[in-house]
Amino acid sequence: MARLYESRKRILVTGGAGFLGSHLIDRLIDQGHEVLCVDNLFTGTKRNVDHLHDEPRFEFMRHDVTQPLVVEVDEIYNLACPASPIHYQHDPVQTTKTSVHGAINMLGLAKRLKCKIFQASTSEVYGDPNVHPQPEEYWGNVNPIGPRSCYDEGKRCAETLFFDYHRQHALEIKVARIFNTYGPRMHHADGRVVSNFIVQALQGQDITIYGDGSQTRSFCFASDLIEGFLRLMATGTDVTGPVNLGNPGEFTMLELAETVIELTGSKSKLTFMDLPADDPKQRRPDISKAKELLDWTPTIELKEGLTNTIAYFERRLPEIMGR
Ligand code: NAD
Ligand code: UDP
Ligand code: UDP
């Protein structure tokens, strides 16, 4: 990997001790940059960045982005926010505050520093979509008062703030709409489907299918997604996004369960449970814009990514099972 010491930047990553943030930091450190990781460790863990402990270009700061932050950096990636329904519904008011007050503080910081700022937005801004697959032009179908609204509406408001800071204060913004992503360092107990199925299969427990399992999702492997982040951040001032980043391969939850059982060689059976409220029936990104603007397309097939993720959870299984 080419080192960029001549163009070393100081880069702030909020939510850097989380699943995606820690992978992003690995890439930035690898490129020769200095990274300030800001995280309140609500869903993230220091274990995700432990391997950087002796890296002089890495610094960790425990801080909640709903509070003002005064630091000096050249670029900001704003990822701080719990991402899984179990976690973001645990304290919904705090979730909205993290998205909205967090965005205001990070935008205020970017405004003072006159620096570029990236926002980790989400496919949830499309809600339970009436248009399939979802292009960026689609405005979405979101329930404003349901159990997912703290996250969906929080992220929508954050996008509004990013575009108003862009128009009103000429801030350089980069908004990515991330679709379901998986890989090593996912939280094992956050209830997301990939980690649930893998951990259940490895333990020989029943695989929990919500509803009849016919709902679809599209799963992007973490390394592919992070490549998309870096390419979006490297674009010129004319590119603001929003840009969909995700893998257009679409699978039903039944297909996912069968693939996980096959790859783990597990004897687990399927069990069917109630579908959670407002659970989107289908989701697949239209990534034409990312292809055109970033020359980006995911490269890791589902089976390859799952094999890699299964290996991670296998290594962590004794700890997960409390042994
Ligand atoms: P994660 O929960 O692993 O990481 C989020 C990080 O933010 C955690 O380390 C958490 O401790 C931190 N955090 C939460 N509230 C904070 C606060 N108030 N102040 C400081 N830190 C705070 O989740 P992730 O999957 O890595 O998601 C990262 C970002 O990407 C999130 O903004 C999420 O909404 C977005 N996203 C993720 C996915 C996905 O599939 N993983 C999909 C769409 C969008
Ligand atoms: N802010 C921050 N760090 C900074 C500059 C601003 O955390 O270095 C926060 C500050 O708390 C403020 C928010 O960002 O509430 C928005 O800043 P902005 O300048 O846009 O608004 P104002 O300060 O005028 O309300
Ligand atoms: N899901 C499931 N079993 C599980 C966890 C989730 O069938 O143990 C389903 C869930 O109902 C949803 C899909 O898998 O339809 C993806 O869920 P996840 O929480 O991972 O992501 P999101 O709904 O936010 O896309």
Coordinates of C-alpha atoms and ligand atoms in Angstrom, one line a residue:
M1 CA 0.0 0.0 0.0
A2 CA 1.4 3.4 -1.0
R3 CA 2.3 5.6 1.9
L4 CA 1.2 9.3 1.7
Y5 CA 3.6 10.8 4.2
E6 CA 4.0 13.9 2.0
S7 CA 0.3 14.5 2.3
R8 CA -0.2 13.4 5.9
K9 CA -3.5 14.7 7.4
R10 CA -4.9 14.9 10.9
I11 CA -8.3 13.1 10.6
L12 CA -11.1 13.0 13.1
V13 CA -13.2 9.8 13.1
T14 CA -16.2 10.0 15.4
G15 CA -17.6 6.6 16.4
G16 CA -14.1 5.3 15.6
A17 CA -14.2 2.5 18.2
G18 CA -17.2 1.0 16.4
F19 CA -17.4 -1.7 13.7
L20 CA -17.1 0.6 10.6
G21 CA -15.1 3.4 12.3
S22 CA -12.3 1.0 13.4
H23 CA -12.0 -0.4 9.8
L24 CA -11.9 3.1 8.5
I25 CA -9.1 4.1 11.0
D26 CA -7.0 1.1 10.0
R27 CA -7.1 2.2 6.3
L28 CA -6.3 5.9 7.3
I29 CA -3.4 4.8 9.5
D30 CA -2.2 2.5 6.7
Q31 CA -2.2 5.5 4.3
G32 CA 0.1 7.4 6.7
H33 CA -2.4 9.8 8.3
E34 CA -2.8 10.8 11.9
V35 CA -6.1 9.8 13.4
L36 CA -8.1 11.1 16.3
C37 CA -10.7 8.6 17.3
V38 CA -13.6 10.1 19.3
D39 CA -16.1 7.7 20.9
N40 CA -18.2 7.5 24.0
L41 CA -18.0 3.7 23.9
F42 CA -21.8 3.2 24.0
T43 CA -21.7 0.4 21.4
G44 CA -18.1 0.5 20.4
T45 CA -15.2 -1.0 22.3
K46 CA -11.6 -0.2 22.8
R47 CA -10.8 -3.8 21.7
N48 CA -11.6 -2.7 18.1
V49 CA -8.7 -0.2 18.2
D50 CA -6.4 -2.0 20.8
H51 CA -4.0 -3.1 18.0
L52 CA -3.2 0.7 17.5
H53 CA -2.2 1.2 21.1
D54 CA 1.5 1.7 20.2
E55 CA 0.8 3.6 17.0
P56 CA 2.1 7.2 17.5
R57 CA -0.2 8.5 14.8
F58 CA -3.3 7.2 16.6
E59 CA -5.1 8.9 19.5
F60 CA -8.3 7.9 21.4
M61 CA -10.5 10.4 23.1
R62 CA -13.6 9.4 25.1
H63 CA -16.2 12.0 24.3
D64 CA -19.9 12.3 23.5
V65 CA -20.6 14.1 20.3
T66 CA -23.7 15.7 21.7
Q67 CA -21.3 17.9 23.5
P68 CA -19.2 20.6 21.8
L69 CA -15.7 19.4 20.7
V70 CA -12.8 21.7 20.2
V71 CA -9.9 20.1 18.3
E72 CA -7.7 20.9 15.3
V73 CA -8.0 18.6 12.4
D74 CA -7.9 18.6 8.6
E75 CA -10.9 16.3 7.8
I76 CA -13.8 14.8 9.7
Y77 CA -15.6 11.5 9.3
N78 CA -18.8 11.6 11.4
L79 CA -19.8 8.0 12.2
A80 CA -20.9 8.3 15.8
C81 CA -24.3 6.7 16.3
P82 CA -25.6 3.4 17.4
A83 CA -26.6 1.5 14.2
S84 CA -28.5 -1.6 15.2
P85 CA -32.2 -1.5 16.2
I86 CA -31.6 -3.1 19.7
H87 CA -29.0 -0.4 20.5
Y88 CA -30.6 2.6 19.0
Q89 CA -34.0 1.8 20.5
H90 CA -32.4 1.3 24.0
D91 CA -32.4 5.1 24.6
P92 CA -34.2 6.6 21.6
V93 CA -34.0 10.2 22.8
Q94 CA -30.2 9.9 23.1
T95 CA -30.2 8.4 19.5
T96 CA -31.9 11.4 18.0
K97 CA -29.6 13.7 20.1
T98 CA -26.5 11.9 18.8
S99 CA -27.6 12.2 15.2
V100 CA -28.9 15.8 15.4
H101 CA -26.8 17.5 18.1
G102 CA -23.8 15.4 17.1
A103 CA -24.2 16.6 13.5
I104 CA -24.6 20.3 14.6
N105 CA -21.4 20.1 16.7
M106 CA -19.4 18.3 14.1
L107 CA -20.6 20.8 11.4
G108 CA -19.8 23.7 13.7
L109 CA -16.3 22.3 14.2
A110 CA -15.9 21.8 10.4
K111 CA -17.2 25.4 9.8
R112 CA -14.6 26.8 12.2
L113 CA -11.8 24.7 10.7
K114 CA -13.0 25.2 7.1
C115 CA -12.5 21.5 6.6
K116 CA -14.3 18.7 4.7
I117 CA -16.8 16.6 6.6
F118 CA -18.2 13.1 5.8
Q119 CA -21.5 11.9 7.1
A120 CA -22.4 8.2 7.6
S121 CA -26.0 8.3 6.6
T122 CA -28.1 5.3 6.0
S123 CA -30.5 3.4 3.7
E124 CA -33.0 3.8 6.6
V125 CA -33.6 7.3 5.2
Y126 CA -35.6 5.5 2.5
G127 CA -37.7 3.8 5.3
D128 CA -39.9 1.0 4.0
P129 CA -39.4 1.9 0.4
N130 CA -42.1 2.0 -2.3
V131 CA -39.4 2.3 -5.0
H132 CA -37.1 -0.6 -5.6
P133 CA -34.1 -0.6 -5.9
Q134 CA -33.6 2.8 -4.2
P135 CA -31.9 5.6 -6.1
E136 CA -30.7 8.7 -4.3
E137 CA -33.5 10.8 -5.8
Y138 CA -36.1 8.7 -3.9
W139 CA -37.4 10.7 -0.9
G140 CA -38.4 7.6 1.2
N141 CA -41.3 6.3 3.1
V142 CA -40.5 6.8 6.7
N143 CA -42.8 6.6 9.8
P144 CA -42.1 9.7 11.8
I145 CA -43.5 8.3 15.1
G146 CA -42.5 4.6 15.2
P147 CA -39.9 2.7 17.1
R148 CA -37.3 3.1 14.3
S149 CA -38.0 6.8 13.9
C150 CA -35.4 8.0 16.4
Y151 CA -32.8 6.6 14.0
D152 CA -34.4 7.2 10.6
E153 CA -35.6 10.7 11.3
G154 CA -32.4 11.6 13.2
K155 CA -30.3 10.6 10.2
R156 CA -32.7 12.4 7.9
C157 CA -32.4 15.6 10.0
A158 CA -28.6 15.2 10.0
E159 CA -28.7 15.1 6.2
T160 CA -30.8 18.3 6.2
L161 CA -28.2 20.0 8.5
F162 CA -25.3 18.8 6.2
F163 CA -27.0 20.3 3.1
D164 CA -28.0 23.6 4.9
Y165 CA -24.4 24.0 6.2
H166 CA -23.2 23.4 2.7
R167 CA -25.6 26.0 1.2
Q168 CA -25.5 28.5 4.0
H169 CA -21.8 28.3 5.0
A170 CA -20.2 26.8 1.9
L171 CA -19.1 23.8 3.8
E172 CA -17.6 20.9 1.8
I173 CA -19.8 17.9 2.6
K174 CA -19.7 14.3 1.6
V175 CA -22.9 12.3 2.5
A176 CA -22.9 8.5 2.1
R177 CA -26.0 6.5 2.4
I178 CA -24.8 3.2 3.7
F179 CA -26.7 -0.1 3.1
N180 CA -26.4 -3.1 5.4
T181 CA -22.8 -3.9 6.0
Y182 CA -21.1 -6.8 7.8
G183 CA -17.7 -8.1 8.6
P184 CA -15.3 -8.8 11.5
R185 CA -15.8 -6.5 14.6
M186 CA -19.6 -6.4 14.2
H187 CA -21.0 -6.4 17.7
H188 CA -21.9 -10.1 18.5
A189 CA -25.0 -9.1 20.5
D190 CA -26.5 -6.2 18.6
G191 CA -29.2 -8.3 17.1
R192 CA -28.2 -7.7 13.5
V193 CA -29.1 -10.5 11.2
V194 CA -25.6 -11.5 10.0
S195 CA -24.0 -11.6 13.5
N196 CA -27.1 -13.3 15.0
F197 CA -27.2 -16.1 12.4
I198 CA -23.4 -16.7 12.6
V199 CA -23.3 -16.8 16.4
Q200 CA -26.4 -19.1 16.5
A201 CA -25.0 -21.4 13.8
L202 CA -21.6 -21.7 15.5
Q203 CA -23.3 -22.6 18.8
G204 CA -25.7 -25.1 17.1
Q205 CA -28.7 -23.0 18.3
D206 CA -31.8 -22.5 16.3
I207 CA -31.5 -19.7 13.6
T208 CA -34.1 -17.0 14.4
I209 CA -36.0 -16.0 11.2
Y210 CA -38.2 -13.0 11.8
G211 CA -41.5 -13.2 9.8
D212 CA -41.5 -15.8 7.0
G213 CA -37.9 -14.9 6.0
S214 CA -39.0 -13.6 2.6
Q215 CA -37.9 -10.1 3.3
T216 CA -34.7 -9.1 1.5
R217 CA -31.5 -7.2 2.3
S218 CA -28.3 -6.5 0.4
F219 CA -25.1 -7.1 2.3
C220 CA -21.8 -5.2 1.7
F221 CA -18.5 -6.5 3.2
A222 CA -16.8 -3.8 5.4
S223 CA -13.6 -3.5 3.3
D224 CA -15.6 -2.7 0.2
L225 CA -17.6 -0.1 2.0
I226 CA -14.6 1.7 3.5
E227 CA -13.0 1.9 0.0
G228 CA -16.2 3.7 -1.0
F229 CA -15.8 6.2 2.0
L230 CA -12.3 7.0 1.0
R231 CA -13.2 7.5 -2.7
L232 CA -16.1 9.8 -1.8
M233 CA -13.9 11.9 0.6
A234 CA -11.3 12.3 -2.2
T235 CA -13.8 13.8 -4.7
G236 CA -13.8 17.4 -5.7
T237 CA -15.9 20.1 -4.1
D238 CA -18.7 19.6 -6.7
V239 CA -19.5 16.2 -5.2
T240 CA -21.6 16.4 -2.1
G241 CA -23.7 13.2 -2.3
P242 CA -25.9 11.7 -1.1
V243 CA -24.3 8.6 -2.6
N244 CA -25.6 5.1 -2.0
L245 CA -22.9 2.7 -0.9
G246 CA -23.8 -0.9 -0.7
N247 CA -23.8 -4.2 -2.4
P248 CA -26.6 -4.7 -4.9
G249 CA -26.7 -8.5 -4.4
E250 CA -30.1 -9.1 -2.9
F251 CA -30.9 -12.1 -0.7
T252 CA -33.9 -13.2 1.4
M253 CA -33.3 -13.9 5.1
L254 CA -34.0 -17.6 4.4
E255 CA -31.3 -17.6 1.8
L256 CA -28.9 -15.9 4.2
A257 CA -29.7 -18.5 6.9
E258 CA -29.1 -21.4 4.5
T259 CA -25.8 -20.0 3.4
V260 CA -24.6 -19.5 7.0
I261 CA -25.6 -23.0 7.8
E262 CA -23.7 -24.4 4.8
L263 CA -20.6 -22.4 5.4
T264 CA -20.4 -23.2 9.2
G265 CA -21.4 -26.9 8.6
S266 CA -23.8 -26.3 11.5
K267 CA -26.7 -28.6 12.4
S268 CA -28.8 -25.6 13.5
K269 CA -32.5 -25.7 12.5
L270 CA -34.6 -22.6 11.5
T271 CA -37.2 -21.1 14.0
F272 CA -39.7 -18.5 13.0
M273 CA -40.5 -15.5 15.2
D274 CA -42.6 -12.3 14.9
L275 CA -41.5 -9.7 12.5
P276 CA -40.4 -6.5 14.3
A277 CA -42.6 -3.3 13.7
D278 CA -41.8 -1.3 10.6
D279 CA -39.3 -3.9 9.3
P280 CA -38.7 -3.0 5.7
K281 CA -39.8 -5.7 3.3
Q282 CA -37.0 -5.3 0.8
R283 CA -33.9 -3.2 0.4
R284 CA -31.3 -3.0 -2.4
P285 CA -29.2 -0.1 -3.4
D286 CA -29.1 1.5 -6.8
I287 CA -25.3 2.2 -6.9
S288 CA -25.2 3.8 -10.4
K289 CA -24.1 7.1 -8.9
A290 CA -21.2 5.6 -6.9
K291 CA -20.1 3.7 -10.0
E292 CA -20.2 6.9 -12.1
L293 CA -18.8 9.4 -9.5
L294 CA -16.3 7.2 -7.6
D295 CA -15.6 4.4 -10.1
W296 CA -16.6 2.1 -7.1
T297 CA -18.3 -1.2 -7.1
P298 CA -18.2 -3.9 -4.3
T299 CA -15.8 -6.8 -5.0
I300 CA -16.4 -9.3 -2.2
E301 CA -19.1 -11.9 -2.8
L302 CA -21.5 -12.8 0.0
K303 CA -19.9 -16.3 0.6
E304 CA -16.4 -14.9 0.7
G305 CA -17.3 -12.2 3.2
L306 CA -19.4 -14.5 5.3
T307 CA -16.4 -17.0 5.5
N308 CA -14.2 -14.2 6.7
T309 CA -16.8 -13.0 9.2
I310 CA -17.4 -16.6 10.5
A311 CA -13.7 -17.0 11.1
Y312 CA -13.7 -13.8 13.2
F313 CA -16.7 -15.0 15.3
E314 CA -15.1 -18.5 15.7
R315 CA -12.0 -16.9 17.2
R316 CA -14.2 -14.8 19.6
L317 CA -16.6 -17.6 20.5
P318 CA -15.1 -18.6 23.9
E319 CA -15.3 -14.9 25.0
I320 CA -18.8 -14.5 23.6
M321 CA -20.0 -17.6 25.4
G322 CA -18.4 -16.4 28.7
R323 CA -15.8 -19.1 28.8
Ligands
NAD1 P1 -21.3 0.8 15.8 O1 -22.4 0.8 16.8 O2 -20.4 -0.3 15.8 O3 -20.5 2.2 15.9 C1 -21.0 3.4 16.3 C2 -20.0 4.0 17.2 O4 -20.5 5.3 17.6 C3 -19.7 3.2 18.5 O5 -18.4 3.0 18.7 C4 -20.4 4.0 19.6 O6 -19.8 3.8 20.8 C5 -20.2 5.4 19.0 N1 -21.2 6.4 19.5 C6 -22.6 6.2 19.7 N2 -23.1 7.4 20.2 C7 -22.1 8.2 20.4 C8 -22.0 9.6 20.9 N3 -23.1 10.2 21.3 N4 -20.8 10.1 21.0 C9 -19.7 9.5 20.6 N5 -19.7 8.2 20.1 C10 -20.9 7.6 20.0 O7 -22.0 0.9 14.4 P2 -21.4 0.9 12.9 O8 -22.1 -0.3 12.2 O9 -20.0 0.9 12.9 O10 -22.0 2.2 12.3 C11 -21.2 3.4 12.1 C12 -22.0 4.4 11.4 O11 -22.5 3.9 10.1 C13 -23.3 4.8 12.2 O12 -23.5 6.2 12.0 C14 -24.4 4.1 11.5 O13 -25.6 4.8 11.6 C15 -23.9 4.1 10.0 N6 -24.4 2.9 9.3 C16 -24.0 1.7 9.5 C17 -24.6 0.6 8.8 C18 -24.2 -0.8 9.0 O14 -24.7 -1.7 8.3 N7 -23.2 -1.1 9.8 C19 -25.6 0.9 7.9 C20 -26.0 2.2 7.7 C21 -25.4 3.2 8.4
UDP2 N1 -18.8 23.7 17.9 C1 -17.9 22.7 18.3 N2 -16.6 22.9 18.1 C2 -16.1 24.0 17.4 C3 -17.1 24.9 16.9 C4 -18.4 24.7 17.1 O1 -18.3 21.8 19.0 O2 -14.9 24.1 17.2 C5 -20.2 23.5 18.1 C6 -20.8 24.6 19.0 O3 -21.1 24.0 20.2 C7 -22.1 25.0 18.3 C8 -22.2 24.1 17.1 O4 -21.0 23.5 16.9 O5 -23.2 24.8 19.1 C9 -22.7 24.8 15.9 O6 -21.7 25.8 15.5 P1 -22.1 27.0 14.6 O7 -20.9 27.9 14.5 O8 -22.6 26.5 13.3 O9 -23.3 27.7 15.4 P2 -23.3 28.7 16.6 O10 -22.1 28.5 17.4 O11 -23.4 30.0 15.9 O12 -24.6 28.3 17.3
UDP3 N1 -33.6 -10.6 11.2 C1 -34.0 -12.0 11.3 N2 -33.4 -12.7 12.4 C2 -32.6 -12.1 13.2 C3 -32.2 -10.7 13.1 C4 -32.8 -10.0 12.0 O1 -34.7 -12.6 10.5 O2 -32.1 -12.8 14.2 C5 -34.2 -9.9 10.0 C6 -34.8 -8.6 10.4 O3 -36.2 -8.7 10.7 C7 -34.7 -7.8 9.1 C8 -33.4 -8.3 8.5 O4 -33.1 -9.6 9.2 O5 -35.7 -8.1 8.2 C9 -32.2 -7.4 8.7 O6 -32.1 -7.0 10.1 P1 -31.0 -6.1 10.7 O7 -31.4 -5.8 12.1 O8 -29.7 -6.8 10.5 O9 -30.9 -4.8 9.7 P2 -32.0 -3.8 9.3 O10 -33.4 -4.3 9.6 O11 -31.7 -2.5 10.0 O12 -31.8 -3.7 7.8

